[in-house]
Backbone as a printed PyTorch tensor [residue, N CA C, xyz], in Angstrom:
tensor([[[-11.3350,   6.8450,  -3.4530],
         [-10.7470,   6.6600,  -4.3570],
         [ -9.1920,   6.4730,  -4.9180]],

        [[ -8.5550,   6.5650,  -4.8130],
         [ -6.5940,   6.0270,  -4.3620],
         [ -6.3130,   5.8710,  -5.9940]],

        [[ -5.2510,   6.2640,  -6.6680],
         [ -5.0190,   6.2050,  -8.3090],
         [ -3.5200,   7.4360,  -7.7160]],

        [[ -2.8080,   6.3210,  -9.5010],
         [ -1.9040,   7.3960,  -9.8800],
         [ -0.1320,   7.2420,  -8.9180]],

        [[  1.0390,   6.9680,  -9.6100],
         [  1.8210,   7.1340,  -8.7850],
         [  2.9920,   7.7220,  -8.3030]],

        [[  3.7180,   8.9240,  -7.1070],
         [  4.5430,   9.5480,  -6.4500],
         [  5.2370,   8.8560,  -5.7860]],

        [[  7.1280,   9.8100,  -6.2610],
         [  7.3760,   9.4590,  -5.9800],
         [  8.1410,  10.5180,  -4.6720]],

        [[  7.9550,   9.7160,  -3.3270],
         [  8.5130,  10.6630,  -2.4260],
         [ 10.0520,  10.3270,  -1.8900]],

        [[ 10.2990,  11.4100,  -0.8670],
         [ 11.6630,  11.5260,   0.2840],
         [ 11.1870,  10.9950,   1.3070]],

        [[ 11.6850,  10.3970,   2.0450],
         [ 11.9780,  10.0390,   3.4210],
         [ 12.5170,  11.0830,   4.1540]],

        [[ 12.3270,  12.0830,   5.5040],
         [ 12.8140,  12.9710,   6.2200],
         [ 14.1190,  11.9390,   7.2030]],

        [[ 14.4760,  12.2940,   7.6270],
         [ 15.4160,  11.5750,   8.8640],
         [ 14.7490,  10.9900,   9.8480]],

        [[ 13.8900,  11.2160,  10.3420],
         [ 13.0080,  10.8280,  10.9840],
         [ 12.1000,   9.4530,  10.7740]],

        [[ 12.0220,   9.4810,   9.1270],
         [ 11.7550,   7.9050,   8.6390],
         [ 10.2360,   8.4840,   8.1660]],

        [[ 10.3290,  10.0500,   7.7910],
         [  8.6620,  10.4540,   7.1100],
         [  7.9670,  11.0700,   5.8650]],

        [[  7.6300,  10.6250,   6.0620],
         [  6.9120,  10.8610,   4.1300],
         [  5.9350,  12.5110,   4.0920]],

        [[  6.0480,  13.3790,   4.1000],
         [  5.3930,  13.5550,   3.3440],
         [  3.7410,  13.7660,   1.8200]],

        [[  2.9710,  13.2110,   2.6420],
         [  1.5360,  13.0270,   1.9790],
         [  1.5350,  13.5520,   1.0200]],

        [[  1.3670,  14.0340,  -0.6680],
         [  0.7090,  14.6260,  -1.4470],
         [ -0.2410,  15.2370,  -1.2090]],

        [[ -0.6760,  16.6240,  -1.3470],
         [ -2.3970,  17.3090,  -1.1190],
         [ -3.2440,  16.4640,  -1.3450]],

        [[ -3.7250,  16.2500,  -2.8210],
         [ -5.0420,  16.0300,  -3.3710],
         [ -5.4010,  14.7320,  -2.6910]],

        [[ -3.5020,  13.7030,  -2.8930],
         [ -4.5100,  12.5440,  -1.7500],
         [ -3.7850,  12.2930,  -0.0500]],

        [[ -4.3620,  13.7400,   0.9330],
         [ -3.9480,  14.0960,   2.2140],
         [ -5.2400,  14.7150,   2.3080]],

        [[ -5.5590,  15.0680,   1.0100],
         [ -7.0690,  15.9560,   1.3050],
         [ -8.4920,  14.5070,   1.0290]],

        [[ -8.1350,  13.8470,   0.5830],
         [ -9.1120,  12.6910,   0.1740],
         [ -9.5170,  12.0100,   1.5640]],

        [[ -8.1160,  12.3410,   2.2400],
         [ -7.7520,  10.8860,   3.5370],
         [ -8.2900,  12.2570,   5.1180]],

        [[ -7.5720,  13.1910,   4.3130],
         [ -8.3960,  14.3910,   5.6200],
         [-10.0600,  13.7930,   5.8650]],

        [[-10.1430,  13.9790,   4.4840],
         [-11.4160,  14.5320,   4.3600],
         [-12.0760,  13.2800,   4.5570]],

        [[-11.6930,  11.1750,   4.8390],
         [-12.6370,   9.8930,   4.8950],
         [-12.0710,   9.3930,   6.2440]],

        [[-10.9120,  10.2440,   6.7960],
         [-10.8660,   8.7390,   8.1500],
         [ -9.9300,  10.7210,   9.3070]],

        [[-10.0110,  11.5800,   8.7060],
         [ -9.5660,  12.5190,   9.7590],
         [ -8.2650,  12.1360,   9.8340]],

        [[ -6.7840,  11.6730,   9.2140],
         [ -5.6940,  11.3430,   8.1150],
         [ -5.0170,  10.4060,   9.9860]],

        [[ -6.2730,   9.6740,   9.8470],
         [ -5.9820,   8.3420,  10.6170],
         [ -5.9000,   6.7590,   9.4060]],

        [[ -4.4050,   6.3440,   9.6680],
         [ -4.1510,   5.3840,   8.4830],
         [ -3.7640,   3.8420,   9.0990]],

        [[ -4.0400,   3.1410,   9.2590],
         [ -3.5360,   2.0490,   9.2480],
         [ -2.9210,   1.6290,   8.3020]],

        [[ -1.9030,   1.1130,   8.8000],
         [  0.3140,   0.4850,   8.0950],
         [  0.2810,  -1.0700,   8.3940]],

        [[  0.3720,  -1.7020,   7.2310],
         [  0.5610,  -3.4760,   7.3140],
         [  1.3790,  -3.5820,   5.5040]],

        [[  1.9350,  -4.8810,   6.4590],
         [  2.3210,  -5.4140,   5.1060],
         [  1.8990,  -7.7350,   4.6330]],

        [[  1.7380,  -6.8540,   4.2980],
         [  1.1730,  -8.7420,   3.7040],
         [  2.7200,  -9.7910,   3.2300]],

        [[  3.8190,  -8.8180,   2.3740],
         [  4.6510,  -9.7970,   2.2480],
         [  5.6860,  -8.6310,   2.4250]],

        [[  7.0630,  -8.6150,   1.3390],
         [  8.0990,  -7.5260,   2.0080],
         [  8.4490,  -7.2210,   1.1050]],

        [[  7.7520,  -6.9840,   0.0740],
         [  7.5910,  -6.3130,  -0.9140],
         [  7.6390,  -4.2490,  -0.8410]],

        [[  6.1470,  -4.5700,   0.2470],
         [  5.5960,  -2.7990,  -0.0550],
         [  5.1500,  -2.5140,   1.5050]],

        [[  4.8000,  -1.7540,   2.2370],
         [  3.9280,  -1.2550,   2.7040],
         [  2.4070,  -0.5350,   1.9400]],

        [[  1.8070,  -1.6920,   3.2460],
         [ -0.1520,  -1.3310,   2.0250],
         [ -0.0800,  -0.1990,   3.6970]],

        [[ -1.0510,   0.5950,   3.1850],
         [ -1.5750,   1.9940,   3.6930],
         [ -3.0880,   2.1570,   3.6000]],

        [[ -3.9900,   2.1720,   4.4690],
         [ -4.9670,   1.9560,   3.8930],
         [ -5.6910,   3.5210,   5.3880]],

        [[ -7.1390,   3.9690,   4.6020],
         [ -7.2460,   4.0290,   5.4310],
         [ -8.2250,   3.4800,   7.6360]],

        [[ -8.8730,   4.8180,   7.6980],
         [ -8.8070,   3.6790,   9.8650],
         [ -9.7200,   2.2810,   9.0090]],

        [[-11.0320,   3.9810,   8.2380],
         [-12.4290,   2.8850,   8.0640],
         [-11.5810,   1.4170,   7.5030]],

        [[-11.8790,   1.6060,   5.6520],
         [-11.1050,   0.5960,   5.0670],
         [-10.4910,  -0.7710,   5.7390]],

        [[ -9.1480,   0.0780,   6.7840],
         [ -8.6980,  -1.1700,   7.1730],
         [-10.3950,  -1.5900,   8.0340]],

        [[-10.5060,  -1.5330,   9.1670],
         [-11.5150,  -1.7380,   9.7810],
         [-12.5710,  -2.9640,   8.9430]],

        [[-13.0560,  -1.9190,   7.6750],
         [-14.3130,  -3.1950,   6.9650],
         [-13.1170,  -4.3040,   6.4300]],

        [[-11.9980,  -4.2630,   6.3920],
         [-11.2910,  -5.6000,   5.4440],
         [-11.1060,  -6.4610,   7.6290]],

        [[-11.4710,  -5.7120,   8.0530],
         [-10.9670,  -6.9200,   9.6430],
         [-12.0530,  -7.4160,  10.2480]],

        [[-13.5030,  -6.7480,   9.5260],
         [-14.4720,  -7.4850,   9.6890],
         [-14.9100,  -8.3310,   8.7360]],

        [[-14.5410,  -8.4550,   7.5250],
         [-14.6730,  -9.7170,   6.0750],
         [-13.0900, -10.8090,   6.5010]],

        [[-12.0930, -10.4760,   7.2940],
         [-11.3700, -11.1640,   8.1510],
         [-11.5910, -12.3100,   8.9110]],

        [[-12.0490, -11.1250,   9.7950],
         [-12.8010, -12.0170,  11.1340],
         [-13.5780, -13.6110,  10.6440]],

        [[-14.0590, -13.4880,   9.5180],
         [-15.3650, -14.5640,   9.0750],
         [-14.5230, -15.0850,   8.2800]],

        [[-13.3990, -15.1620,   8.0980],
         [-12.9160, -16.6170,   7.1880],
         [-12.1890, -17.1600,   8.1520]],

        [[-12.6260, -18.9920,   7.9680],
         [-11.6770, -20.2150,   8.6150],
         [-10.7400, -19.8860,   9.4040]],

        [[-10.3950, -20.2650,  10.4100],
         [ -8.8920, -20.8940,  10.8700],
         [ -8.3430, -22.0500,  10.9340]],

        [[ -8.9790, -22.7850,   9.6920],
         [ -8.5950, -23.7590,   9.7340],
         [ -8.1070, -24.3870,   8.5790]],

        [[ -7.5920, -23.6570,   7.9090],
         [ -6.1230, -24.1180,   7.2690],
         [ -5.4060, -23.2660,   7.1290]],

        [[ -3.6900, -23.1420,   6.5210],
         [ -2.7850, -22.9200,   6.7760],
         [ -2.8100, -21.7640,   6.1470]],

        [[ -2.5890, -21.9400,   5.3000],
         [ -2.7100, -20.3910,   4.2210],
         [ -4.1950, -19.0390,   4.5720]],

        [[ -5.3160, -19.2320,   4.9770],
         [ -6.1880, -18.7510,   5.6460],
         [ -5.5460, -18.0010,   6.6240]],

        [[ -5.6700, -19.2020,   8.1570],
         [ -4.4500, -18.6390,   9.0110],
         [ -3.0170, -17.8750,   9.0630]],

        [[ -2.6950, -18.3250,   7.6820],
         [ -1.3180, -17.4720,   7.5630],
         [ -0.7620, -15.5860,   6.4040]],

        [[ -2.2590, -15.9120,   6.1400],
         [ -2.0940, -14.6270,   5.7360],
         [ -3.2360, -13.8660,   7.1870]],

        [[ -3.7370, -13.8100,   6.8930],
         [ -4.9140, -12.9140,   8.5060],
         [ -3.2470, -12.9750,  10.0670]],

        [[ -2.8770, -13.5830,  10.0700],
         [ -1.6330, -13.0550,  10.7710],
         [ -0.4760, -12.4880,  10.2810]],

        [[ -0.7210, -12.8030,   8.8640],
         [  0.6960, -11.3600,   8.5220],
         [  0.1090, -10.1400,   8.1560]],

        [[ -1.0030, -10.3240,   7.7140],
         [ -2.0630,  -9.1120,   7.6050],
         [ -1.6700,  -7.8220,   9.0910]],

        [[ -2.8110,  -8.7720,  10.0230],
         [ -3.5480,  -8.0320,  12.0310],
         [ -1.7670,  -8.2010,  12.3940]],

        [[ -1.0500,  -8.9560,  12.1920],
         [  0.4450,  -8.2770,  13.5070],
         [  2.0270,  -7.4330,  12.9110]],

        [[  1.0530,  -7.1180,  11.8690],
         [  2.2040,  -6.2700,  10.2390],
         [  1.5170,  -4.8560,  10.9540]],

        [[ -0.3920,  -4.8380,  11.1350],
         [ -0.7350,  -3.7610,  11.4490],
         [ -0.3800,  -2.2710,  12.8520]],

        [[  0.2370,  -1.1570,  11.9390],
         [  0.5880,  -0.3260,  12.4890],
         [ -0.6050,   1.3480,  12.2140]],

        [[ -1.1450,   1.8970,  13.8980],
         [ -2.2480,   3.0840,  13.4360],
         [ -1.2600,   3.4110,  13.1840]],

        [[ -1.9960,   4.6810,  12.6510],
         [ -0.6830,   6.1970,  11.8020],
         [ -1.4600,   7.5050,  11.2070]],

        [[ -1.6990,   8.7030,  11.8740],
         [ -1.3500,   9.9190,  12.0240],
         [ -1.0740,  10.5530,  11.4020]],

        [[ -1.7070,  11.3500,   9.7480],
         [ -1.5460,  12.1250,   9.3260],
         [ -1.0870,  13.9360,   9.9140]],

        [[ -0.0200,  13.9170,  10.9730],
         [  0.5730,  15.4010,  11.2500],
         [ -0.4220,  16.5170,  10.4150]],

        [[ -0.7250,  17.4750,  11.5520],
         [ -0.8830,  18.8460,  10.5720],
         [  0.1840,  19.5740,   9.0400]],

        [[  1.3440,  18.6690,   9.5020],
         [  1.9710,  19.8630,   8.6720],
         [  1.7000,  17.9200,   6.8780]],

        [[  1.0820,  17.0610,   7.3040],
         [  1.1670,  16.0720,   6.4240],
         [  1.6440,  14.8000,   6.3390]],

        [[  2.7810,  15.1570,   7.8200],
         [  3.5720,  14.1910,   7.7030],
         [  2.9770,  13.0060,   7.9960]],

        [[  3.1920,  11.6340,   7.1920],
         [  3.0730,  10.3680,   7.6320],
         [  4.3460,   9.7050,   8.2650]],

        [[  4.1210,   9.1550,   9.3280],
         [  5.2820,   8.4080,  10.3550],
         [  5.4680,   6.8810,   8.7430]],

        [[  6.2410,   6.4590,   8.9670],
         [  7.2790,   5.2630,   9.0330],
         [  7.3620,   4.3230,   9.3290]],

        [[  7.3050,   3.6790,  10.7070],
         [  7.5240,   2.8530,  11.5200],
         [  8.6690,   1.4450,  11.3150]],

        [[  9.8660,   1.3480,  12.1980],
         [ 11.1880,   0.4740,  11.8310],
         [ 10.4170,  -0.4270,  11.1580]],

        [[  9.0640,  -1.5420,  11.6610],
         [  9.2510,  -2.9260,  11.8060],
         [  8.8300,  -2.7680,   9.9930]],

        [[  7.4310,  -1.7830,  10.0440],
         [  7.3590,  -1.3710,   8.1400],
         [  8.8500,  -1.4090,   7.2970]],

        [[  9.5680,  -0.8180,   7.6150],
         [ 10.3130,  -0.2440,   7.2280],
         [ 11.7430,  -1.3340,   6.3510]],

        [[ 11.5500,  -1.6470,   7.4860],
         [ 12.6770,  -3.1230,   7.5600],
         [ 12.8040,  -3.7600,   6.7500]],

        [[ 10.7820,  -4.2680,   7.4220],
         [ 10.0050,  -6.0090,   6.1900],
         [ 10.2860,  -5.5720,   4.7780]],

        [[  9.9230,  -4.3500,   4.5400],
         [  9.2710,  -4.0100,   3.3050],
         [ 10.7620,  -3.0190,   2.3960]],

        [[ 12.1580,  -3.3970,   2.9450],
         [ 13.9210,  -2.7740,   2.6260],
         [ 12.8000,  -1.2800,   2.6030]],

        [[ 12.3600,  -1.0280,   2.6120],
         [ 12.2260,   0.7440,   2.2770],
         [ 13.8600,   1.9510,   2.4620]],

        [[ 14.0320,   3.3490,   1.3170],
         [ 14.7470,   3.8180,   1.9980],
         [ 14.2430,   4.5910,   2.1300]],

        [[ 15.2520,   5.9580,   1.1920],
         [ 14.6730,   7.9310,   2.0480],
         [ 14.1040,   6.9940,   0.6260]],

        [[ 14.3400,   7.3270,  -0.7500],
         [ 13.1710,   8.2940,  -2.1010],
         [ 12.2730,   6.5730,  -1.8150]],

        [[ 11.5620,   6.9650,  -1.3780],
         [  9.3950,   4.8890,  -1.8230],
         [  8.9660,   5.9690,  -3.0580]],

        [[  8.3190,   4.8450,  -3.3480],
         [  6.9720,   5.4190,  -4.6660],
         [  5.2160,   5.6200,  -3.8310]],

        [[  4.9970,   6.0880,  -3.7260],
         [  3.7720,   5.9580,  -3.8330],
         [  2.7710,   5.6870,  -4.3810]],

        [[  1.5730,   4.4760,  -4.4180],
         [  1.3250,   3.9660,  -5.4730],
         [ -0.7040,   3.4800,  -4.8750]],

        [[ -1.2530,   4.7770,  -5.7150],
         [ -3.0110,   4.9400,  -5.3770],
         [ -3.2340,   2.8750,  -5.9640]],

        [[ -3.9210,   2.5860,  -5.5090],
         [ -4.4490,   1.3880,  -5.7000],
         [ -5.4580,   0.6720,  -5.3920]],

        [[ -7.0160,   1.8320,  -5.5760],
         [ -7.9170,   1.8370,  -5.1840],
         [ -8.8220,   1.9630,  -4.0210]],

        [[ -8.3550,   1.0620,  -3.1150],
         [ -9.1800,   1.5140,  -1.8840],
         [ -8.2290,   1.7890,  -0.8360]],

        [[ -6.4920,   1.3670,  -1.3850],
         [ -5.0240,   1.6140,  -0.0870],
         [ -4.6690,   1.8260,  -1.5120]],

        [[ -2.7990,   2.6180,  -0.5340],
         [ -2.1230,   2.9940,  -0.8160],
         [ -0.8480,   1.0510,  -1.1580]],

        [[  0.3600,   1.6090,  -1.4210],
         [  1.3190,   0.7010,  -1.4980],
         [  2.2730,   1.2550,  -1.7280]],

        [[  3.2340,   1.6940,  -0.2920],
         [  4.2160,   2.2610,  -0.0230],
         [  5.9640,   1.7580,  -0.8640]],

        [[  6.5320,   1.6520,  -1.9220],
         [  6.7780,   0.8790,  -2.8150],
         [  8.6000,   1.5830,  -1.9920]],

        [[  9.9960,   0.8470,  -2.5610],
         [ 11.0940,   1.5380,  -1.9500],
         [ 11.4110,   1.8450,  -4.3640]],

        [[ 11.7410,   3.1140,  -4.2470],
         [ 11.8230,   3.1850,  -5.7160],
         [ 13.1520,   1.7410,  -5.8930]],

        [[ 13.8570,   1.6590,  -5.2810],
         [ 14.6420,   0.2400,  -6.6850],
         [ 13.2410,  -0.1390,  -6.7700]],

        [[ 13.1120,  -0.3880,  -5.6430],
         [ 11.9140,  -2.2890,  -6.1040],
         [ 11.1700,  -2.3270,  -6.9620]],

        [[ 10.6160,  -0.9980,  -6.6850],
         [  9.1420,  -0.2220,  -7.9280],
         [  9.3260,  -0.5270,  -8.7420]],

        [[ 11.4880,   0.6100,  -9.7150],
         [ 11.4650,   0.2680, -10.9420],
         [ 11.2590,  -0.8950, -11.5430]],

        [[ 11.3200,  -1.7610, -10.2490],
         [ 12.7970,  -3.6420, -10.9540],
         [ 11.1590,  -3.8510, -11.8150]],

        [[ 10.4870,  -3.9730,  -9.9720],
         [  8.6660,  -4.7550, -10.5220],
         [  8.3700,  -3.7160, -12.4620]],

        [[  8.4180,  -3.2090, -12.4700],
         [  8.0630,  -1.8170, -13.3860],
         [  8.2860,  -2.4980, -14.4880]],

        [[  9.5660,  -2.4520, -14.8830],
         [  9.6940,  -2.7620, -15.7370],
         [  9.3760,  -4.5550, -15.5290]],

        [[  9.2090,  -4.9910, -14.3520],
         [  9.1180,  -6.9210, -15.2380],
         [  7.6970,  -6.7310, -15.5950]],

        [[  7.1430,  -5.7570, -14.7560],
         [  5.2610,  -5.9690, -15.0860],
         [  5.2550,  -5.6390, -16.6220]],

        [[  5.8190,  -4.6360, -17.7590],
         [  6.0570,  -3.9200, -18.4060],
         [  6.2440,  -4.8920, -19.5650]],

        [[  7.1930,  -6.0950, -19.2540],
         [  7.7740,  -7.1100, -20.0090],
         [  6.7810,  -8.0750, -19.8230]],

        [[  6.1250,  -9.0330, -19.0500],
         [  4.6790, -10.3520, -18.7680],
         [  3.3740,  -9.4860, -19.2200]],

        [[  3.9510,  -7.8310, -19.8820],
         [  2.5300,  -7.2980, -20.6970],
         [  2.9040,  -7.7080, -21.8510]],

        [[  3.9770,  -7.4370, -22.2730],
         [  3.8140,  -8.0670, -23.3030],
         [  4.4130,  -8.7960, -24.6720]],

        [[  4.1510,  -9.8260, -23.5950],
         [  5.2130, -10.8330, -23.3010],
         [  3.3020, -11.9330, -24.0940]],

        [[  2.1380, -11.1370, -23.1900],
         [  0.8100, -11.6540, -22.4290],
         [ -0.6060, -11.2630, -23.4590]],

        [[ -1.1940, -12.2250, -23.7700],
         [ -2.5540, -11.3000, -24.7460],
         [ -3.5860, -11.0820, -23.6400]],

        [[ -4.7720, -10.3300, -23.3390],
         [ -5.3690, -10.6980, -22.3750],
         [ -6.3080, -11.4950, -22.6740]],

        [[ -7.4480, -12.0920, -23.2700],
         [ -8.4560, -13.0720, -23.5390],
         [ -9.8100, -11.7990, -23.2190]],

        [[-10.1070, -12.0150, -24.2460],
         [-11.1120, -10.8710, -24.7390],
         [-11.9420, -10.7790, -23.4650]],

        [[-12.4710, -12.4320, -22.7420],
         [-13.8800, -12.4640, -21.2620],
         [-13.2900, -11.4290, -20.4630]],

        [[-11.8100, -10.5970, -20.1940],
         [-10.8940,  -9.8470, -19.5900],
         [-11.0850,  -8.6090, -19.9030]],

        [[-10.8300,  -7.7770, -21.1480],
         [-10.6120,  -7.1680, -22.0280],
         [-12.6860,  -6.1400, -21.8870]],

        [[-13.6790,  -7.5240, -22.4730],
         [-14.5090,  -7.4720, -22.7010],
         [-13.9410,  -5.6450, -23.7570]],

        [[-15.4540,  -4.9620, -23.2850],
         [-15.4190,  -3.6870, -23.4300],
         [-14.8490,  -2.3760, -23.3200]],

        [[-13.9000,  -2.5850, -22.6240],
         [-12.9660,  -1.4850, -22.2770],
         [-11.8740,  -1.1920, -23.0280]],

        [[-12.3290,  -0.1770, -23.2050],
         [-11.3940,   0.7530, -24.8130],
         [ -9.9330,   2.0430, -23.9780]],

        [[ -8.9560,   2.3010, -24.5600],
         [ -7.7660,   2.3080, -23.7930],
         [ -8.0250,   4.2230, -24.5170]]])
């Protein structure tokens, strides 16, 4: 399970140093073998390889009969790249994904349960402000909140 947000700086060779705790989890879980992809132009998705393969199995049974399903499957798989966290804990961000998500030198690594999102820091901060405004304006229905306590 991945959670939390960390600011990272991409080096001149477009590599990120994965922080120690998530790196250990990724090394334990998949030997540092990961898959990165992008469904949108907002961020890059980073999956441990076994998690990505499990998602691919579920995608394979989705029908290609409607345009939305076909588009989703195509963007998810066509943008996918296998990468390995090196011995120094670095992860290369390929140019296709960097450009698609508009990633600059400063990025945010965001834990999302079974995966990470890699956002450009400026875009992340803009989205965080917009999310804060939406949360302040919205009241969650009781059936969503349930017995959840902060």
